[in-house]
Amino acid sequence: MREPARRCYANARMRNLLIVGTALAMSLGAWSTALGQAPRQPHAGEIAVGLRRLGVVGNVLYVAAHPDDENTRLLAWMVGERGLRTGYLSMTRGDGGQNLIGTEQAELLGLLRTQELLAARRIDGAEQFFTRARDFGYSKSAEETLRVWGHEEVLADVVLAIRRFKPDVIVTRFSTRPPNHGHHTASALLAAEAFEAAADPKRFPEQLEEVGPWKAERLLFNVSTWNMKPDADMSAYLKVDVGGYAPLLGRSWGEIAAESRSQHKSQGFGVPADRESRLEYFEPLAGTHPKTEPFEGLEFSWRRWKGTEKLVRAVEEAESGFDARAPHRSIPALLRVHEALSALPDDNPWKALKLRETEELVAACAGLFLEVRAGEASATPGSEVKLEVVGLNRSPAEVERVSVTLPDGESVAVGTGLRERQPYKLSRKLRLPEDAPPSTPYWLREPAVGGRYAVRERALIGRPEGSPSLVVRFVYAVGGRRFTVTRPVVHAWTDPVRGELYRAFEVAPAVTATLEREVVMFPNGAPAAVSVVLAAGKAEASGRVRLELPKGWRSEPAEVSFQLAARGDERTVRFQVTPPRGASEQGRMRVMVESGGRSESWRVRTVTHEHIPPQTVRESSEALLVSFPLVTKVKRLGYIPGPGDLVAESLAAVGYEVTLLPEDRLADEKLERYEAILVGVRAFNANPRLALHRERLMRYVERGGRLIIQYNTQSRVGPLTAELGPYPFELGRGRVTNEAAVMTPVSAEEPLLRAPNRLTAADFDGWVQERGLYFASKWDERYRPVFSMSDKGEEPLQGGLLVARHGKGTFVYTGLAFFRQLPAGVPGAYRLLANLLAQ
């Protein structure tokens, strides 16, 4: 199939403004502020903390593998108590994890967890960075991890992060000593290797066009204590108490850290506030070796450079003279700091950052509010966007000579300065370029390559988000010094419950054609209905939609004409797709829209949760086509949902009649209506009330029903309060991460392999990410294990699928990852589950 016209560029003036905005974000460390976040004015206590930080010039980079690996207590303490610029480098975006709050998996889960990290950094004050590595699921070795990620490529990303951030100290969350999650160990190995490589100009010399070599002073391992005994001897480690209290903020670092960590809601990481003294421990790994505490012997004041005496005095005067009741009175002192900073040599690594921090503090002391809103959340290329520009000085400070430069390059001079509480307002209509590219997360613009996201622009590597679609530049002067600020164009609206909400303004295609399913299954080669939701990004959108299919596949009709009158209108069109007779190979289908002289393929997927700004992914509208043999003995299924799985929808798509049975419906439901009942992943963990219905479910089995419980855990997140099955069994942490591991039947006569589908080794080909997780570790002799499997070099595990007769019916516990395999269109997983349902 030919590629749709997707990669295009805005006009030169708009592109230049985006470059200005990107440079400013880099200098301010704004990579931790999510696009679309509501603006927040720093209060007087935060301004006072910011004034103190002007005198601190030290960087610490914390390195780990995933979202939620970071030590938020340490990050909050380093930023707030020590005033250090602190960054968290996460190797991945957490794409391979599970999801407690929604159905997002894979790249959508990675997008959600990226935003959770940004929400956390907005609270603890650290900055956020990434590599291009994908979270491909649990790995049992660093060797496998580095092979999948690409050792040299991801090492280059870590080196680039170090050269950009210029840390004095690098801290790893994990040890290089296994056993550990392979991603964890690999993150520590890469940090150690990059510690040396970043200082070597011969390593990754292509980066030197942007950054120079950088030698950090020391590399430390932040020793975890959660798995140690209370009386463990910690005398060999460096230590520091991070449990202090910040009177200016009215909170302890532990309270701030708990709020930050609790942003990882998709992983169930809500934690209580900690207000007590807490020690963190460290092991020196490389570089200079302190004796007692991690930053011993390091100079983090301006005195580390000669000729900064005037600057030191200016910062001290600004801090000591701050009046919390009248922050604007500190502006003259801040201007003296700005003047002293401007006199520093340009090669001082802290000059640009501290200039921007000072300018932000001037704006904060003036209560300066600058914002640009778009009338709609999105607009299409070539269309008009109404912008509302607001500038407001909320203090007696004199703000002079204001000008505004719009995204198309038009500069508008403001006749007077911004006077106290007299807002400046400007309305303009802006026409987007015809070739403006639709907005989408930059790392999802192209398909991933192996274990890495494909990112062609080095400037984007490491950033949590791309540049805003549109930016506006403000220029103003205070006390004779001129400042420049850019603001992204945002859209704001009012929710009747949550109040005023913000999201990033986006460029959208004229028409999107989103398939209802990313995988279309064709049991026994039968035709299947394919539904496409057409949505208008502009008024009067019309054209034709068709399916591009592999050779031999047919769609009826061949194409459908459409007309959408108003922006936001939707229409669902349906095709009947028929595979060729005897088709056994998978294929790809793409939806093409002919409209406005263009032939394009776009679908839209959204991620919407209350704790993050709305996220939109726009990409080629494609689906996997799978024709396969399937025999089903039962039809009527009940499904007790767990968090974050698409098993029920997947089963309905191959012909089962599936009824969702939420917990509040179980008490009165006539369970005997269902030939089988499935329980979603972690359902008993997520909803402890399900344990109240255990006896009723067991009676259902005893009277002839079939009950299949997918994996649950005995973890801190919702530990089980009752037995799951009719007979005792214990859940362990056993898992098989190799998705191609050999599945050996425990018994050659196993009936599950014979009916109604005769399973062969081919049914276990093409599985994704893993075979299964959270297997049973011990079980009553009345359970029958079905398969034996293992990862390389490990003892075989038989607790992945247990079957037991109970009365007239059958109970099944399975840790096999059906929740991943069915949405991915793995034929053998459907056939195996059909056999389980028929027992």
Coordinates of N, CA and C in Angstrom, one line a residue, residues 19-133:
I19 N 10.8 26.9 17.0 CA 12.2 26.7 17.4 C 12.5 27.6 18.7
V20 N 12.0 28.9 18.6 CA 12.2 29.8 19.8 C 11.6 29.1 21.0
G21 N 10.3 28.6 20.9 CA 9.6 28.1 22.0 C 10.4 26.9 22.5
T22 N 10.9 26.0 21.7 CA 11.6 24.8 22.1 C 12.9 25.2 22.9
A23 N 13.6 26.2 22.4 CA 14.8 26.6 23.0 C 14.5 27.2 24.4
L24 N 13.4 27.9 24.5 CA 13.1 28.5 25.9 C 12.7 27.3 26.8
A25 N 11.9 26.4 26.3 CA 11.5 25.3 27.2 C 12.8 24.5 27.7
M26 N 13.8 24.3 26.8 CA 15.0 23.6 27.2 C 15.7 24.4 28.3
S27 N 15.8 25.8 28.1 CA 16.6 26.6 29.1 C 15.9 26.6 30.4
L28 N 14.5 26.6 30.4 CA 13.8 26.7 31.7 C 13.6 25.3 32.4
G29 N 14.0 24.3 31.7 CA 13.7 23.0 32.3 C 12.2 22.7 32.2
A30 N 11.5 23.3 31.2 CA 10.1 23.2 31.1 C 9.7 21.8 30.5
W31 N 10.6 20.9 30.3 CA 10.2 19.6 29.8 C 9.4 18.8 30.8
S32 N 9.2 19.3 32.0 CA 8.4 18.6 33.0 C 7.1 19.2 33.1
T33 N 6.8 20.3 32.3 CA 5.4 20.9 32.4 C 4.6 20.4 31.2
A34 N 3.6 19.6 31.5 CA 2.8 19.0 30.4 C 2.1 20.1 29.6
L35 N 2.1 19.9 28.3 CA 1.3 20.8 27.5 C -0.2 20.6 27.9
G36 N -0.9 21.8 27.9 CA -2.3 21.7 28.3 C -2.6 21.7 29.8
Q37 N -1.5 21.9 30.6 CA -1.8 22.1 32.0 C -2.3 23.5 32.3
A38 N -3.2 23.6 33.3 CA -3.7 24.8 33.7 C -2.6 25.7 34.3
P39 N -2.5 27.0 34.1 CA -1.5 27.9 34.6 C -1.6 28.0 36.1
R40 N -0.5 28.1 36.8 CA -0.5 28.3 38.2 C 0.5 29.3 38.7
Q41 N 0.0 30.3 39.3 CA 0.8 31.4 39.8 C 1.6 30.9 41.1
P42 N 2.9 31.0 41.2 CA 3.6 30.7 42.4 C 3.2 31.6 43.6
H43 N 2.9 31.0 44.7 CA 2.6 31.8 45.9 C 3.9 32.3 46.5
A44 N 3.7 33.2 47.5 CA 4.9 33.9 48.1 C 5.9 32.9 48.6
G45 N 5.5 31.8 49.3 CA 6.4 30.8 49.8 C 7.2 30.2 48.7
E46 N 6.6 29.9 47.5 CA 7.3 29.3 46.4 C 8.3 30.3 45.8
I47 N 7.9 31.6 45.8 CA 8.8 32.6 45.2 C 10.0 32.7 46.1
A48 N 9.8 32.6 47.5 CA 11.0 32.7 48.4 C 11.9 31.5 48.2
V49 N 11.3 30.3 47.9 CA 12.2 29.1 47.6 C 12.9 29.4 46.3
G50 N 12.2 29.9 45.3 CA 12.9 30.2 44.1 C 14.0 31.2 44.2
L51 N 13.9 32.2 45.1 CA 15.0 33.2 45.3 C 16.2 32.5 45.9
R52 N 15.9 31.6 46.8 CA 17.1 30.8 47.4 C 17.8 30.0 46.4
R53 N 17.0 29.4 45.5 CA 17.6 28.5 44.5 C 18.4 29.2 43.5
L54 N 18.3 30.6 43.3 CA 19.1 31.3 42.4 C 20.6 31.2 42.8
G55 N 20.8 31.0 44.1 CA 22.2 30.9 44.6 C 22.8 29.5 44.5
V56 N 22.0 28.5 44.1 CA 22.4 27.1 44.1 C 22.7 26.7 42.6
V57 N 23.9 26.2 42.3 CA 24.2 25.8 41.0 C 24.8 24.4 41.0
G58 N 23.9 23.4 41.1 CA 24.2 22.0 41.1 C 23.1 21.2 40.5
N59 N 23.6 20.2 39.7 CA 22.6 19.3 39.0 C 22.8 17.8 39.5
V60 N 21.6 17.2 39.7 CA 21.6 15.7 40.0 C 20.7 15.0 39.0
L61 N 21.2 14.0 38.4 CA 20.4 13.2 37.4 C 20.1 11.8 38.0
Y62 N 18.8 11.5 38.2 CA 18.4 10.2 38.8 C 18.0 9.3 37.6
V63 N 18.5 8.1 37.6 CA 18.3 7.2 36.5 C 17.7 5.9 36.9
A64 N 16.6 5.5 36.2 CA 16.0 4.2 36.4 C 15.3 3.8 35.1
A65 N 14.4 2.8 35.2 CA 13.9 2.2 34.0 C 12.5 2.6 33.6
H66 N 11.6 2.8 34.6 CA 10.2 3.0 34.2 C 9.6 4.2 35.0
P67 N 8.4 4.6 34.5 CA 7.6 5.5 35.4 C 7.3 4.7 36.7
D68 N 7.3 5.4 37.8 CA 7.1 4.9 39.2 C 8.3 4.3 39.8
D69 N 9.4 4.1 39.0 CA 10.7 3.6 39.6 C 11.4 4.7 40.5
E70 N 11.1 6.0 40.2 CA 11.8 7.1 40.8 C 11.5 7.2 42.3
N71 N 12.5 7.7 43.0 CA 12.3 7.9 44.4 C 11.9 9.3 44.6
T72 N 10.5 9.5 44.7 CA 10.0 10.9 44.7 C 10.4 11.6 46.0
R73 N 10.6 10.9 47.1 CA 11.0 11.5 48.4 C 12.4 12.2 48.2
L74 N 13.3 11.4 47.6 CA 14.6 12.0 47.3 C 14.6 13.1 46.3
L75 N 13.8 13.0 45.3 CA 13.7 14.1 44.3 C 13.2 15.3 44.9
A76 N 12.1 15.2 45.7 CA 11.5 16.4 46.3 C 12.5 17.1 47.3
W77 N 13.2 16.3 48.0 CA 14.2 16.8 49.0 C 15.3 17.5 48.2
M78 N 15.9 16.9 47.2 CA 17.0 17.5 46.5 C 16.6 18.8 45.8
V79 N 15.3 18.9 45.3 CA 14.9 20.1 44.7 C 14.6 21.2 45.7
G80 N 13.8 20.8 46.7 CA 13.3 21.8 47.7 C 14.2 22.1 48.8
E81 N 14.8 21.1 49.5 CA 15.7 21.4 50.6 C 17.1 21.9 50.2
R82 N 17.6 21.2 49.1 CA 19.0 21.5 48.7 C 19.0 22.5 47.6
G83 N 17.9 22.8 46.9 CA 17.8 23.7 45.8 C 18.5 23.2 44.5
L84 N 18.7 22.0 44.4 CA 19.4 21.4 43.3 C 18.5 21.2 42.1
R85 N 19.0 21.5 40.9 CA 18.3 21.1 39.7 C 18.4 19.6 39.6
T86 N 17.2 19.0 39.5 CA 17.1 17.5 39.6 C 16.3 17.0 38.4
G87 N 16.9 16.0 37.7 CA 16.1 15.4 36.6 C 16.0 13.9 36.9
Y88 N 14.9 13.4 36.3 CA 14.7 11.9 36.3 C 14.7 11.4 34.9
L89 N 15.7 10.5 34.6 CA 15.8 9.9 33.3 C 15.2 8.5 33.4
S90 N 14.1 8.3 32.8 CA 13.4 7.0 32.7 C 13.7 6.4 31.4
M91 N 14.3 5.1 31.4 CA 14.6 4.5 30.1 C 13.4 4.3 29.2
T92 N 12.3 4.0 29.8 CA 11.1 3.8 29.0 C 9.9 4.6 29.5
R93 N 8.8 4.5 28.8 CA 7.6 5.2 29.1 C 6.6 4.3 29.8
G94 N 7.0 3.0 30.1 CA 6.1 2.1 30.8 C 5.1 1.5 30.0
D95 N 5.3 1.3 28.6 CA 4.3 0.8 27.7 C 3.9 -0.6 28.0
G96 N 4.8 -1.4 28.6 CA 4.6 -2.8 28.8 C 3.9 -3.2 30.1
G97 N 3.5 -2.2 30.9 CA 2.9 -2.5 32.2 C 1.5 -2.9 32.1
Q98 N 0.8 -3.0 33.3 CA -0.6 -3.2 33.3 C -1.3 -1.9 33.7
N99 N -2.6 -1.9 33.7 CA -3.3 -0.6 33.9 C -4.5 -0.9 34.8
L100 N -4.5 -0.2 35.9 CA -5.6 -0.3 36.9 C -6.8 0.6 36.7
I101 N -6.6 1.5 35.8 CA -7.7 2.6 35.7 C -8.4 2.6 34.4
G102 N -7.9 1.8 33.4 CA -8.5 1.9 32.1 C -8.1 0.8 31.2
T103 N -8.4 0.8 29.9 CA -8.1 -0.2 29.0 C -6.9 0.1 28.2
E104 N -6.2 1.2 28.4 CA -5.1 1.5 27.6 C -4.0 0.5 27.8
Q105 N -3.4 0.0 26.7 CA -2.3 -0.9 26.7 C -1.3 -0.4 25.7
A106 N -0.1 -1.0 25.8 CA 1.0 -0.7 24.9 C 1.3 0.8 24.8
E107 N 1.3 1.3 23.5 CA 1.7 2.7 23.4 C 0.8 3.7 24.0
L108 N -0.5 3.4 24.1 CA -1.4 4.3 24.8 C -1.2 4.3 26.3
L109 N -0.8 3.1 26.8 CA -0.4 3.1 28.2 C 0.8 3.9 28.5
G110 N 1.8 3.8 27.5 CA 3.0 4.6 27.6 C 2.7 6.1 27.6
L111 N 1.7 6.5 26.8 CA 1.3 7.9 26.8 C 0.7 8.3 28.1
L112 N -0.2 7.5 28.6 CA -0.8 7.8 29.9 C 0.3 7.9 31.0
R113 N 1.2 7.0 31.0 CA 2.3 7.0 32.1 C 3.3 8.1 31.9
T114 N 3.5 8.5 30.7 CA 4.3 9.7 30.5 C 3.6 10.9 31.1
Q115 N 2.3 11.1 31.0 CA 1.6 12.2 31.6 C 1.6 12.1 33.1
E116 N 1.5 10.8 33.6 CA 1.6 10.7 35.1 C 2.9 11.1 35.6
L117 N 4.0 10.8 34.9 CA 5.3 11.3 35.3 C 5.4 12.8 35.3
L118 N 4.8 13.5 34.3 CA 4.8 14.9 34.2 C 4.0 15.5 35.3
A119 N 2.9 14.9 35.7 CA 2.0 15.3 36.8 C 2.8 15.2 38.1
A120 N 3.6 14.1 38.2 CA 4.5 14.0 39.4 C 5.5 15.0 39.5
R121 N 6.2 15.3 38.3 CA 7.3 16.3 38.4 C 6.7 17.7 38.6
R122 N 5.5 17.9 38.2 CA 4.9 19.3 38.5 C 4.8 19.5 40.0
I123 N 4.7 18.4 40.7 CA 4.5 18.5 42.2 C 5.9 18.5 42.9
D124 N 6.8 17.6 42.5 CA 8.1 17.5 43.3 C 9.1 18.4 42.7
G125 N 8.9 19.0 41.5 CA 9.8 20.0 41.0 C 11.0 19.5 40.2
A126 N 11.1 18.2 40.0 CA 12.2 17.7 39.2 C 11.8 17.8 37.7
E127 N 12.7 17.5 36.8 CA 12.5 17.5 35.4 C 12.4 16.1 34.9
Q128 N 11.8 15.9 33.7 CA 11.6 14.6 33.2 C 12.3 14.3 31.9
F129 N 12.9 13.2 31.7 CA 13.6 12.9 30.5 C 13.4 11.4 30.2
F130 N 13.6 11.0 28.9 CA 13.4 9.6 28.5 C 14.5 9.2 27.5
T131 N 14.6 7.9 27.2 CA 15.4 7.5 26.1 C 14.3 7.0 25.1
R132 N 14.8 6.4 23.9 CA 13.8 5.9 22.9 C 13.4 4.5 23.3
A133 N 13.9 3.9 24.3 CA 13.6 2.5 24.6 C 12.1 2.2 24.9

